XYZ file of C-alpha atoms in Angstrom:
378
model
C 85.046 -30.270 -10.910
C 84.276 -27.014 -9.209
C 81.300 -26.348 -6.846
C 81.073 -22.623 -6.227
C 78.895 -21.403 -4.700
C 77.791 -24.257 -2.448
C 75.447 -22.914 0.191
C 73.512 -24.763 2.886
C 70.998 -23.367 5.377
C 69.268 -25.401 8.025
C 66.960 -25.135 11.053
C 67.251 -27.913 13.508
C 64.284 -29.588 15.062
C 62.269 -26.818 16.821
C 59.002 -26.950 18.713
C 56.034 -25.800 16.621
C 54.241 -24.516 19.685
C 55.687 -23.335 22.959
C 54.948 -25.859 25.733
C 53.558 -24.563 29.045
C 55.698 -24.926 32.121
C 52.961 -26.954 33.877
C 53.112 -30.502 32.549
C 49.380 -31.083 33.326
C 48.514 -28.248 30.789
C 50.407 -29.813 27.897
C 48.510 -31.185 24.944
C 49.526 -33.415 22.007
C 50.248 -30.440 19.807
C 52.968 -29.365 22.131
C 55.013 -32.430 20.934
C 54.990 -31.241 17.332
C 58.383 -30.267 15.980
C 59.476 -28.917 12.619
C 62.837 -28.581 10.730
C 63.925 -27.052 7.456
C 67.029 -27.591 5.259
C 67.954 -25.746 2.109
C 70.879 -26.342 -0.320
C 71.987 -24.365 -3.332
C 74.842 -25.555 -5.442
C 76.370 -24.606 -8.782
C 78.572 -27.277 -10.303
C 81.013 -26.933 -13.171
C 82.525 -30.242 -14.393
C 85.294 -29.917 -16.964
C 86.899 -32.813 -18.823
C 89.390 -32.890 -21.704
C 86.743 -32.566 -24.405
C 83.574 -31.614 -22.534
C 82.109 -29.261 -19.915
C 78.924 -29.719 -17.992
C 77.269 -27.273 -15.662
C 74.387 -27.708 -13.319
C 72.780 -25.539 -10.551
C 69.774 -25.897 -8.410
C 68.044 -25.121 -5.162
C 66.587 -27.900 -2.914
C 64.421 -27.072 0.137
C 62.987 -29.785 2.446
C 60.846 -29.425 5.586
C 59.259 -31.846 7.987
C 56.747 -31.884 10.885
C 57.059 -34.636 13.351
C 55.728 -35.742 16.771
C 56.503 -38.299 19.399
C 54.134 -39.742 21.934
C 54.264 -42.693 24.283
C 51.084 -44.907 24.305
C 50.306 -47.358 27.157
C 53.671 -46.520 28.790
C 55.640 -48.955 26.507
C 54.974 -48.016 22.881
C 56.476 -44.990 21.229
C 54.544 -43.576 18.276
C 56.241 -41.010 15.973
C 54.213 -39.687 12.940
C 56.040 -37.482 10.436
C 55.004 -35.597 7.235
C 57.289 -33.657 4.998
C 57.722 -31.987 1.591
C 60.498 -31.251 -0.816
C 60.766 -28.373 -3.312
C 63.474 -28.457 -6.002
C 64.219 -26.001 -8.784
C 66.943 -26.373 -11.456
C 68.594 -23.980 -13.965
C 67.320 -26.168 -16.791
C 65.780 -29.541 -17.540
C 67.016 -32.249 -19.930
C 65.212 -30.614 -22.863
C 66.773 -27.226 -22.215
C 63.689 -25.674 -20.558
C 64.451 -22.951 -18.111
C 63.901 -23.145 -14.352
C 61.922 -26.417 -14.002
C 60.763 -27.323 -10.564
C 58.939 -29.992 -8.732
C 57.276 -30.404 -5.272
C 56.452 -33.670 -3.564
C 55.316 -34.862 -0.121
C 55.945 -37.897 2.022
C 54.778 -39.353 5.303
C 55.828 -42.009 7.849
C 54.781 -43.557 11.059
C 57.294 -45.138 13.451
C 56.401 -47.632 16.239
C 59.053 -48.788 18.752
C 59.386 -50.208 22.220
C 62.166 -51.182 24.688
C 62.481 -54.182 26.872
C 65.503 -54.670 29.131
C 66.951 -56.679 31.854
C 69.714 -55.775 34.406
C 72.217 -58.222 35.790
C 73.953 -57.026 39.012
C 76.428 -59.917 39.340
C 78.897 -58.183 37.064
C 82.275 -59.587 35.989
C 85.242 -58.740 33.733
C 85.827 -55.668 35.820
C 82.282 -54.416 35.468
C 79.755 -54.129 38.290
C 76.528 -54.640 36.257
C 75.260 -55.454 32.753
C 72.104 -54.512 30.966
C 70.538 -56.242 27.928
C 68.092 -54.193 25.875
C 65.772 -55.460 23.164
C 64.175 -52.823 20.935
C 61.658 -53.919 18.218
C 60.556 -51.389 15.688
C 58.321 -50.853 12.628
C 58.367 -47.914 10.269
C 55.710 -47.267 7.615
C 56.694 -44.879 4.820
C 54.494 -43.575 2.011
C 54.986 -41.273 -0.920
C 52.244 -40.339 -3.480
C 52.500 -41.609 -7.033
C 52.437 -38.089 -8.487
C 54.288 -34.864 -7.821
C 53.575 -31.306 -8.714
C 55.754 -30.180 -11.672
C 56.286 -26.790 -13.289
C 58.337 -25.212 -15.998
C 58.011 -23.888 -19.491
C 54.990 -26.138 -20.210
C 53.057 -24.885 -17.170
C 52.055 -26.596 -13.906
C 50.705 -30.175 -13.821
C 50.590 -33.419 -11.799
C 53.202 -35.814 -13.142
C 53.838 -39.476 -12.320
C 56.895 -40.020 -10.132
C 58.402 -42.608 -12.535
C 58.612 -39.893 -15.286
C 60.823 -37.528 -13.320
C 64.060 -39.100 -14.583
C 63.229 -38.115 -18.175
C 62.965 -34.432 -17.269
C 65.177 -33.578 -14.279
C 68.880 -33.955 -13.641
C 70.485 -35.695 -10.640
C 73.642 -34.330 -9.088
C 75.103 -33.667 -5.649
C 72.266 -34.506 -3.260
C 69.484 -33.538 -5.767
C 67.503 -36.768 -5.995
C 64.281 -37.413 -7.856
C 60.773 -37.729 -6.320
C 59.834 -41.235 -5.251
C 56.487 -43.004 -4.954
C 54.995 -46.050 -3.234
C 54.995 -47.496 0.289
C 57.308 -49.550 2.414
C 57.194 -51.115 5.846
C 60.464 -51.693 7.618
C 60.773 -54.157 10.527
C 63.733 -54.134 12.811
C 65.104 -55.654 16.040
C 67.945 -53.974 17.854
C 69.771 -55.596 20.829
C 72.480 -54.106 22.877
C 74.627 -55.259 25.823
C 75.838 -52.463 28.097
C 78.148 -52.559 31.093
C 79.021 -50.129 33.895
C 81.760 -49.851 36.400
C 82.874 -47.389 39.055
C 85.985 -45.285 38.643
C 87.562 -42.436 40.607
C 85.907 -39.979 38.156
C 82.452 -41.586 38.553
C 80.377 -44.289 36.908
C 81.417 -45.305 33.390
C 78.949 -46.869 30.980
C 80.057 -48.789 27.864
C 78.207 -50.562 25.054
C 80.112 -53.813 24.623
C 78.031 -55.243 21.862
C 75.018 -54.617 19.634
C 73.119 -56.542 16.973
C 70.638 -54.949 14.581
C 68.425 -57.011 12.280
C 66.231 -55.318 9.580
C 63.964 -56.365 6.697
C 61.547 -54.293 4.641
C 58.283 -54.980 2.844
C 57.481 -53.251 -0.467
C 53.732 -52.546 -0.873
C 54.201 -52.377 -4.690
C 57.074 -54.610 -5.774
C 56.131 -54.339 -9.448
C 57.377 -56.989 -11.865
C 59.964 -58.481 -9.425
C 57.165 -60.008 -7.278
C 59.567 -59.974 -4.353
C 57.943 -57.888 -1.658
C 60.564 -58.595 1.002
C 64.030 -57.197 0.902
C 67.041 -59.240 1.936
C 67.416 -59.653 5.737
C 70.317 -57.493 6.860
C 72.344 -58.012 10.061
C 74.964 -55.767 11.655
C 77.025 -56.773 14.636
C 79.213 -54.230 16.606
C 81.796 -55.243 19.231
C 83.699 -52.823 21.453
C 85.798 -54.983 23.761
C 88.027 -51.886 24.640
C 87.652 -48.207 24.064
C 90.496 -48.116 21.523
C 89.200 -50.855 19.271
C 85.974 -51.636 17.456
C 84.852 -54.539 15.269
C 81.864 -54.521 12.842
C 80.361 -57.296 10.821
C 77.596 -56.806 8.195
C 75.752 -59.425 6.185
C 72.631 -59.803 4.079
C 70.561 -62.991 3.444
C 68.186 -63.427 0.462
C 64.925 -64.768 1.901
C 63.808 -66.099 -1.459
C 66.961 -67.758 -2.807
C 67.968 -68.671 0.775
C 71.626 -67.679 0.386
C 74.068 -65.161 1.618
C 74.446 -62.347 -0.779
C 76.824 -59.891 1.072
C 79.245 -60.038 3.893
C 81.899 -57.551 5.179
C 84.102 -56.932 8.237
C 85.477 -53.638 9.538
C 88.147 -53.393 12.246
C 89.042 -49.955 13.690
C 91.718 -48.724 16.079
C 92.184 -45.290 17.471
C 95.018 -43.963 19.663
C 95.071 -40.499 21.269
C 97.988 -39.087 23.315
C 100.720 -36.481 23.665
C 104.137 -36.599 22.082
C 107.164 -35.182 24.062
C 109.747 -35.839 21.367
C 110.296 -32.142 20.603
C 109.680 -30.977 24.256
C 112.766 -30.541 26.530
C 112.851 -32.623 29.694
C 113.009 -29.446 31.820
C 109.647 -28.289 30.558
C 106.463 -29.503 32.374
C 104.372 -29.304 29.141
C 102.659 -32.586 28.551
C 103.584 -32.634 24.829
C 102.024 -32.148 21.401
C 98.525 -33.767 21.174
C 98.306 -36.425 18.472
C 95.659 -38.745 17.103
C 96.200 -41.976 15.152
C 93.492 -44.022 13.469
C 93.497 -47.195 11.479
C 90.593 -48.941 9.828
C 90.645 -52.166 7.756
C 87.613 -53.162 5.720
C 87.166 -56.526 3.993
C 84.236 -57.380 1.701
C 83.760 -60.878 0.388
C 83.018 -61.173 -3.352
C 79.961 -62.962 -4.549
C 78.838 -64.222 -7.958
C 82.352 -64.181 -9.333
C 83.365 -60.756 -7.961
C 86.751 -60.310 -6.319
C 87.194 -59.852 -2.600
C 87.996 -56.322 -1.469
C 90.437 -55.480 1.238
C 91.364 -51.860 1.983
C 93.055 -49.831 4.699
C 92.291 -46.270 5.735
C 94.757 -44.578 8.068
C 95.216 -41.053 9.384
C 97.568 -39.155 11.734
C 97.145 -35.678 13.088
C 99.416 -33.521 15.266
C 98.663 -30.218 16.988
C 101.783 -28.100 16.597
C 100.249 -25.222 18.593
C 96.784 -24.443 19.831
C 96.148 -22.733 16.440
C 98.080 -24.851 13.991
C 97.709 -28.502 13.215
C 98.746 -30.860 10.372
C 96.998 -34.111 9.206
C 97.859 -36.988 6.918
C 95.405 -39.511 5.513
C 95.794 -42.435 3.199
C 93.588 -44.986 1.551
C 95.359 -48.193 0.492
C 94.066 -51.105 -1.603
C 95.636 -54.335 -0.238
C 94.100 -56.491 -2.970
C 95.774 -54.359 -5.750
C 98.846 -53.340 -3.709
C 98.400 -49.597 -4.493
C 97.415 -46.277 -2.942
C 93.926 -45.113 -3.808
C 94.539 -41.548 -2.442
C 96.599 -39.582 -0.067
C 96.089 -36.092 1.419
C 98.044 -33.605 3.512
C 96.155 -30.926 5.466
C 97.349 -27.789 7.155
C 94.761 -26.255 9.493
C 94.753 -22.841 11.021
C 92.377 -21.856 13.888
C 91.095 -18.304 13.354
C 89.068 -18.038 16.601
C 85.489 -18.479 15.281
C 86.794 -19.260 11.757
C 89.093 -21.852 10.497
C 91.252 -22.082 7.378
C 92.308 -25.361 5.612
C 94.801 -26.039 2.884
C 94.733 -29.555 1.460
C 97.037 -31.279 -0.963
C 95.499 -34.509 -2.328
C 97.124 -37.089 -4.518
C 95.488 -39.941 -6.429
C 95.638 -41.653 -9.817
C 92.330 -40.041 -10.857
C 92.605 -36.587 -9.398
C 95.426 -34.675 -7.768
C 95.411 -31.027 -6.847
C 94.878 -28.430 -4.067
C 91.899 -27.425 -1.980
C 91.513 -24.282 0.105
C 88.599 -23.458 2.384
C 87.618 -20.852 5.011
C 84.543 -21.491 7.114
C 82.871 -20.686 10.436
C 83.681 -23.319 13.030
C 80.224 -23.600 14.473
C 78.519 -23.263 11.020
C 80.692 -25.186 8.666
C 78.210 -24.894 5.830
C 78.947 -21.134 5.711
C 82.253 -21.200 3.821
C 84.335 -19.956 0.933
C 86.272 -22.665 -0.937
C 88.278 -23.172 -4.056
C 89.309 -26.531 -5.598
C 91.948 -26.864 -8.328
C 92.721 -30.276 -9.780
C 94.052 -31.898 -12.970
C 91.054 -34.178 -13.402
C-alpha cells in the first residue's frame, strides 16, 4: 500500500475575537475559540491480483466556548461541521461530496479534599472527584452532492454511496448523553529542585445513553471502568473492564503493565573522558486481555530500545511479540538523522504479513509536512 501524497493542515484552537486586556470588559463572545483541520490523501493498494485506488479531501472545523457558572460548574458548548470530497463514489460518479454538522454540550465540576498528614515519603495528598456529562447530537440528514445534483440525504444511506479509508468516516446521526465520574489521588513532596507532584492513582467510570437505540432497545451502553496506578515514575499499571448493565455480567477485561528506563551508557566511552555517555531509552509493555464467549486470552509484549550515537544520529529497535502464539508479530529497525529543523528516517520493518523499507523526510515542528516512500512485499 502506498499513500502519496498524504497532506495534513491544521489550525489549533484560536480565539475567534481578541479579548480586551481589562478583565471587566470581557464578554461571553471573548471565550469563543475555533479550529480547523484538513487532510488530503491518495491511496494505492496493490495485491497479487487486484489494485485499488482512493483519494479524497476532508476538512473539519469547530467553534467552542467554555464558561464557569455559579463558580463550580463548567459549561462548554461546541458546534462543528465536516466537508468531504472523493475522487469517485461506489457507482463510479466523479467527485461526490457531503457536508454535515454536529453539536455538543459538556458539563463538568471538580470537588477535592487535601490531606496534609502525608506519608510514604510525601508531604500531602489530594483526592479529586470530577463528575461530567456530555450531550452530543448530529442531524439525521446531510447535504450531499455529485453527478446527480445536490440534495439532503439520510445519514444511514451514506455507506451505499461513499467509500471509507484512512480517517475518512461517514456522516453520523442521532444523539447520545455520556455520564462519567473521574477520581484521582495526587501526592506532593519537597525535593532539592522544588516541589514535585505525582498522580499515584486514578479511576474513571463512564456510561452513555443512546437517545435512539433502534431495534436493540438497549439505551445504555456497558459501564466501563479504567484504573491507573503509578507507584513509581518508572512503572505504570492499567486495568480496563466493562460491565453489561442488562445481562449483569462482565464482558471485557484487560491489564497493561509498562516500564520505562532512561539513562546514559558509558560502555564505549573511555574512563579518562568526562562525557556522561550515550543517552538511551528502554521501554517494555505487557498487555493481557481475557477472552469471553469462547474467545482465547491474548497476551502480548511490546518492547523498544533507542540509542543516541551522536547529537544528530540515533538508532531504534522495536518489537511486538505474541506470548500466546510464541511468535513475533513485527520488528523494525530505525535510523534517524537530525537535519536541524528537518529530520530523516529510514525504517526496515519485518513481519509475516508485510516486510519492506520506509523512508521519510519531514519538518520537526510540523511532522505532517513530509515526503515519504514505502516499499513492501505485501
